[in-house]
Coordinates of C-alpha atoms in Angstrom, one line a residue:
X104 CA 73.1 104.1 64.8
X105 CA 71.7 106.8 66.6
X106 CA 72.4 108.8 69.6
X107 CA 71.5 107.5 72.7
X108 CA 68.5 110.1 74.5
X109 CA 69.6 111.9 77.1
X110 CA 67.0 112.3 80.1
X111 CA 66.5 115.9 81.2
X112 CA 66.0 114.0 84.6
X113 CA 68.9 112.4 84.7
X114 CA 71.1 115.9 84.4
X115 CA 69.2 117.8 86.7
X116 CA 70.1 115.3 89.7
X117 CA 73.5 114.5 88.6
X118 CA 74.4 118.3 88.8
X119 CA 72.2 118.3 91.9
X120 CA 74.1 115.5 93.3
X121 CA 77.3 117.0 92.6
X122 CA 76.3 120.2 94.3
X123 CA 75.9 119.1 97.7
X124 CA 78.8 117.3 97.1
X125 CA 80.8 120.3 96.5
X126 CA 79.7 123.0 97.8
X127 CA 81.0 122.7 101.7
X128 CA 84.5 122.5 100.8
X129 CA 84.0 125.0 98.5
X130 CA 82.8 127.0 101.1
X131 CA 85.7 125.8 103.2
X132 CA 88.5 127.0 100.2
X133 CA 86.4 130.6 101.0
X134 CA 86.2 131.4 104.0
X135 CA 90.3 129.6 105.0
X136 CA 90.2 133.3 103.3
X137 CA 87.8 135.4 105.9
X138 CA 88.7 138.7 107.2
X139 CA 87.0 138.0 110.4
X140 CA 87.8 134.4 113.1
X141 CA 84.3 133.3 112.7
X142 CA 83.1 132.0 110.4
X143 CA 79.4 133.5 111.3
X144 CA 79.8 136.0 108.2
X145 CA 82.0 136.3 105.8
X146 CA 83.8 140.2 105.7
X147 CA 86.2 139.8 102.5
X148 CA 89.6 138.6 102.2
X149 CA 91.8 138.9 104.8
X150 CA 95.1 141.3 103.8
X151 CA 97.4 141.5 107.0
X152 CA 100.7 140.9 107.4
X153 CA 103.3 139.9 105.0
X154 CA 101.2 136.6 104.0
X155 CA 98.6 138.8 102.6
X156 CA 95.5 136.4 101.9
X157 CA 96.9 133.7 103.2
X158 CA 97.2 135.0 106.5
X159 CA 95.6 131.9 107.8
X160 CA 97.9 129.7 106.3
X161 CA 100.6 131.5 107.8
X162 CA 99.5 131.4 111.4
X163 CA 98.6 127.8 110.1
X164 CA 101.8 127.0 110.3
X165 CA 103.7 129.0 112.9
X166 CA 100.9 127.3 115.6
X167 CA 103.4 124.8 117.0
X168 CA 100.4 122.1 118.3
X169 CA 98.8 121.8 114.4
X170 CA 103.2 121.3 113.1
X171 CA 103.4 118.9 116.7
X172 CA 100.1 116.7 115.1
X173 CA 101.3 116.7 111.9
X174 CA 104.1 114.9 112.7
X175 CA 102.4 112.2 114.6
X176 CA 99.5 111.5 111.6
X177 CA 102.4 112.0 108.7
X178 CA 104.9 108.9 111.2
X179 CA 101.9 107.2 111.7
X180 CA 100.5 106.9 108.0
X181 CA 104.3 106.2 107.0
X182 CA 104.1 103.3 109.9
X183 CA 100.9 101.6 108.6
X184 CA 101.4 101.3 105.1
X185 CA 104.8 100.3 104.6
X186 CA 103.6 97.6 106.8
X187 CA 99.9 96.9 105.5
X188 CA 101.7 96.9 102.0
X189 CA 104.4 94.4 103.0
X190 CA 102.4 92.3 104.4
X191 CA 99.0 92.6 101.8
X192 CA 101.4 91.4 98.9
X193 CA 102.5 88.5 100.8
X194 CA 98.5 88.3 102.2
X195 CA 97.3 88.2 99.0
X196 CA 100.0 85.8 96.9
X197 CA 99.2 83.0 99.5
X198 CA 95.6 83.1 98.8
X199 CA 96.3 83.7 95.2
X200 CA 98.8 81.0 94.8
X201 CA 98.2 77.8 97.6
X202 CA 95.8 75.7 98.7
X203 CA 96.0 75.5 102.8
X204 CA 94.4 74.4 105.3
X205 CA 91.8 77.3 106.8
X206 CA 92.4 79.0 103.3
X207 CA 88.4 79.6 102.9
X208 CA 88.2 80.7 106.4
X209 CA 91.9 83.1 105.6
X210 CA 89.7 84.7 103.1
X211 CA 85.9 84.9 104.5
X212 CA 87.6 86.7 107.3
X213 CA 89.8 89.2 105.4
X214 CA 86.1 90.9 104.7
X215 CA 85.6 90.8 108.8
X216 CA 87.5 94.5 109.5
X217 CA 86.2 96.1 106.0
X218 CA 82.1 95.5 106.6
X219 CA 82.8 95.3 110.0
X220 CA 81.8 99.7 111.8
X221 CA 85.1 102.1 112.7
X222 CA 83.1 102.0 115.7
X223 CA 82.9 98.9 116.7
X224 CA 86.7 97.9 115.9
X225 CA 87.9 100.9 118.2
X226 CA 86.2 99.3 121.0
X227 CA 87.7 96.0 120.4
X228 CA 90.5 97.1 120.0
X229 CA 91.2 99.2 123.0
X230 CA 89.5 96.2 124.9
X231 CA 92.9 94.3 123.6
X232 CA 95.4 96.5 124.4
X233 CA 93.4 97.8 127.5
X234 CA 93.4 93.7 128.8
X235 CA 97.0 93.4 126.5
X236 CA 99.4 95.9 128.3
X237 CA 97.1 95.6 132.4
X238 CA 98.3 91.6 132.3
X239 CA 101.5 92.8 131.2
X240 CA 101.7 95.6 133.8
X241 CA 101.2 93.5 136.1
X242 CA 103.2 90.3 135.5
X243 CA 106.4 92.4 135.6
X244 CA 105.4 94.3 138.3
X245 CA 106.1 97.8 136.9
X246 CA 106.7 101.2 138.3
X247 CA 104.2 103.6 137.4
X248 CA 107.0 105.8 134.9
X249 CA 107.5 102.4 132.9
X250 CA 104.2 100.8 132.8
X251 CA 102.8 99.9 129.2
X252 CA 99.8 102.7 128.0
X253 CA 98.3 103.6 124.5
X254 CA 100.4 106.3 122.3
X255 CA 101.8 106.7 118.7
X256 CA 102.6 102.9 119.2
X257 CA 98.8 101.4 119.8
X258 CA 97.6 103.7 116.9
X259 CA 100.1 102.6 114.0
X260 CA 98.9 99.0 114.9
X261 CA 95.9 100.1 114.6
X262 CA 96.0 101.3 111.3
X263 CA 98.0 98.1 110.3
X264 CA 95.4 96.5 111.2
X265 CA 92.6 98.1 109.4
X266 CA 94.8 98.3 106.2
X267 CA 95.6 95.1 105.5
X268 CA 92.5 93.8 104.2
X269 CA 92.0 96.9 101.6
X270 CA 95.8 96.6 100.4
X271 CA 95.2 92.3 99.9
X272 CA 92.3 92.5 97.9
X273 CA 93.5 95.1 95.6
X274 CA 96.8 93.0 95.3
X275 CA 95.1 89.7 94.8
X276 CA 92.4 91.7 91.8
X277 CA 95.7 92.6 89.9
X278 CA 97.5 89.2 90.6
X279 CA 94.1 87.7 88.4
X280 CA 95.3 88.8 85.8
X281 CA 99.1 88.0 86.1
X282 CA 100.7 85.0 83.9
X283 CA 102.8 82.3 84.9
X284 CA 104.0 81.1 82.3
X285 CA 106.1 84.2 82.6
X286 CA 107.7 83.3 85.8
X287 CA 108.4 79.5 84.9
X288 CA 110.3 80.8 81.4
X289 CA 112.4 82.9 84.0
X290 CA 113.1 79.7 86.2
X291 CA 113.9 77.6 83.2
X292 CA 116.4 80.4 82.2
X293 CA 117.9 79.9 85.1
X294 CA 116.6 82.3 87.6
X295 CA 116.2 81.9 91.4
X296 CA 112.6 81.6 92.7
X297 CA 113.8 85.9 94.5
X298 CA 115.2 87.0 91.6
X299 CA 111.9 86.0 89.6
X300 CA 109.9 87.9 92.0
X301 CA 112.3 90.8 92.1
X302 CA 113.0 90.4 88.3
X303 CA 109.2 89.6 86.8
X304 CA 106.1 89.2 89.5
X305 CA 106.9 92.4 91.5
X306 CA 107.2 94.4 88.1
X307 CA 103.8 93.2 87.2
X308 CA 101.5 93.6 90.0
X309 CA 103.5 97.6 90.9
X310 CA 100.9 99.4 90.2
X311 CA 98.2 97.3 92.3
X312 CA 101.0 97.4 95.2
X313 CA 101.0 101.4 95.1
X314 CA 97.7 101.2 94.6
X315 CA 96.4 99.7 97.5
X316 CA 99.3 101.7 99.4
X317 CA 98.1 105.0 98.6
X318 CA 94.8 103.8 99.3
X319 CA 95.8 102.2 103.1
X320 CA 97.7 105.9 103.3
X321 CA 94.5 108.2 102.9
X322 CA 92.4 105.8 105.0
X323 CA 95.5 106.3 107.1
X324 CA 95.3 110.0 107.4
X325 CA 91.4 110.1 107.5
X326 CA 91.4 108.0 110.0
X327 CA 89.8 109.4 113.1
X328 CA 87.8 107.1 115.1
X329 CA 90.1 104.0 115.4
X330 CA 92.4 106.7 116.1
X331 CA 90.6 107.7 119.3
X332 CA 89.9 105.3 121.1
X333 CA 93.5 103.7 121.0
X334 CA 95.5 107.0 120.8
X335 CA 97.1 108.9 124.4
X336 CA 99.3 111.2 125.6
X337 CA 101.8 113.3 122.6
X338 CA 100.1 110.8 120.1
X339 CA 97.4 113.6 118.8
X340 CA 97.1 113.4 114.9
X341 CA 95.1 116.4 113.3
X342 CA 92.0 114.0 112.5
X343 CA 92.2 113.9 116.5
X344 CA 93.3 118.0 116.9
X345 CA 90.4 119.0 115.3
X346 CA 87.8 117.3 116.9
X347 CA 88.8 119.2 119.8
X348 CA 89.2 122.4 117.9
X349 CA 85.3 122.3 116.8
X350 CA 84.4 121.9 120.0
X351 CA 85.4 124.9 120.6
X352 CA 85.5 127.6 117.9
X353 CA 85.3 127.1 114.0
X354 CA 87.7 129.8 112.8
X355 CA 89.5 130.2 109.4
X356 CA 92.9 128.3 110.7
X357 CA 90.9 125.5 110.9
X358 CA 89.4 126.2 107.4
X359 CA 92.6 126.3 106.6
X360 CA 93.9 123.1 107.5
X361 CA 90.5 121.6 106.7
X362 CA 91.4 122.9 102.9
X363 CA 95.4 121.4 103.2
X364 CA 93.4 118.2 104.0
X365 CA 91.2 118.1 101.7
X366 CA 94.1 119.2 98.7
X367 CA 96.7 116.5 100.2
X368 CA 93.8 113.9 100.4
X369 CA 92.9 114.7 96.7
X370 CA 96.4 114.8 96.1
X371 CA 97.0 110.8 97.0
X372 CA 93.6 109.8 95.3
X373 CA 94.2 110.4 91.5
X374 CA 97.2 108.9 92.6
X375 CA 95.8 105.9 93.0
X376 CA 93.3 105.8 90.5
X377 CA 96.1 106.8 88.3
X378 CA 97.8 103.6 89.7
X379 CA 94.2 101.7 89.2
X380 CA 93.7 102.6 86.0
X381 CA 97.2 101.1 84.2
X382 CA 95.9 97.9 85.9

């Protein structure tokens, strides 16, 4: 069989696409080692203090605001990932295996958070929390210091809400190829439903569950718009913190933070892709 003819124009377009995709990231990494505090001109590699060329990275870890924002971001990401993975897996099992009233409606509405623009979701969640908190504060006549307000909890609930559909779809895709006869054989040998799920079902769908969890974790780490609408005092995340810095000036310290964030997201995405390939 003759080899397929390759188009030089297609190769050129591919090169240009990758160039425009990755050149900004490369520039970002390079300027995180800049000797100047501004990003106007690259004045060479910085070499200050015991950290040497990694001076701005050391300064970043000495910044209390960055550490607080990192802690909030990780708390939100891990909590929302765990909860959304559990709920999403249960939803996938229910939609794939059972027929119940309103199943078609549930399958349709599952796509709404995915296709709805984030700014619309953010405004909707903000209005919802404002109305609920206002009603509770008024009904219970809470003092100003005791009133329910936006904060870490509202951000976590919001991230859980938009992560569940993604987890559900990934896990359900894994369930499409599941052989129900394996569960039937386990039950015929005396295993109850919980034991069958723990020793048969869960290990077989684990790659899909973990891939969905990684996807939810990445979405939570990267989210800005919904977090912006639902955050409150003491709940600043890294995307919100970076946005605040960008409104003033872009420094090598900010480039160092963005570089670390890029590599963290790449690692999470790589792990997620590895689990998906195992399917």
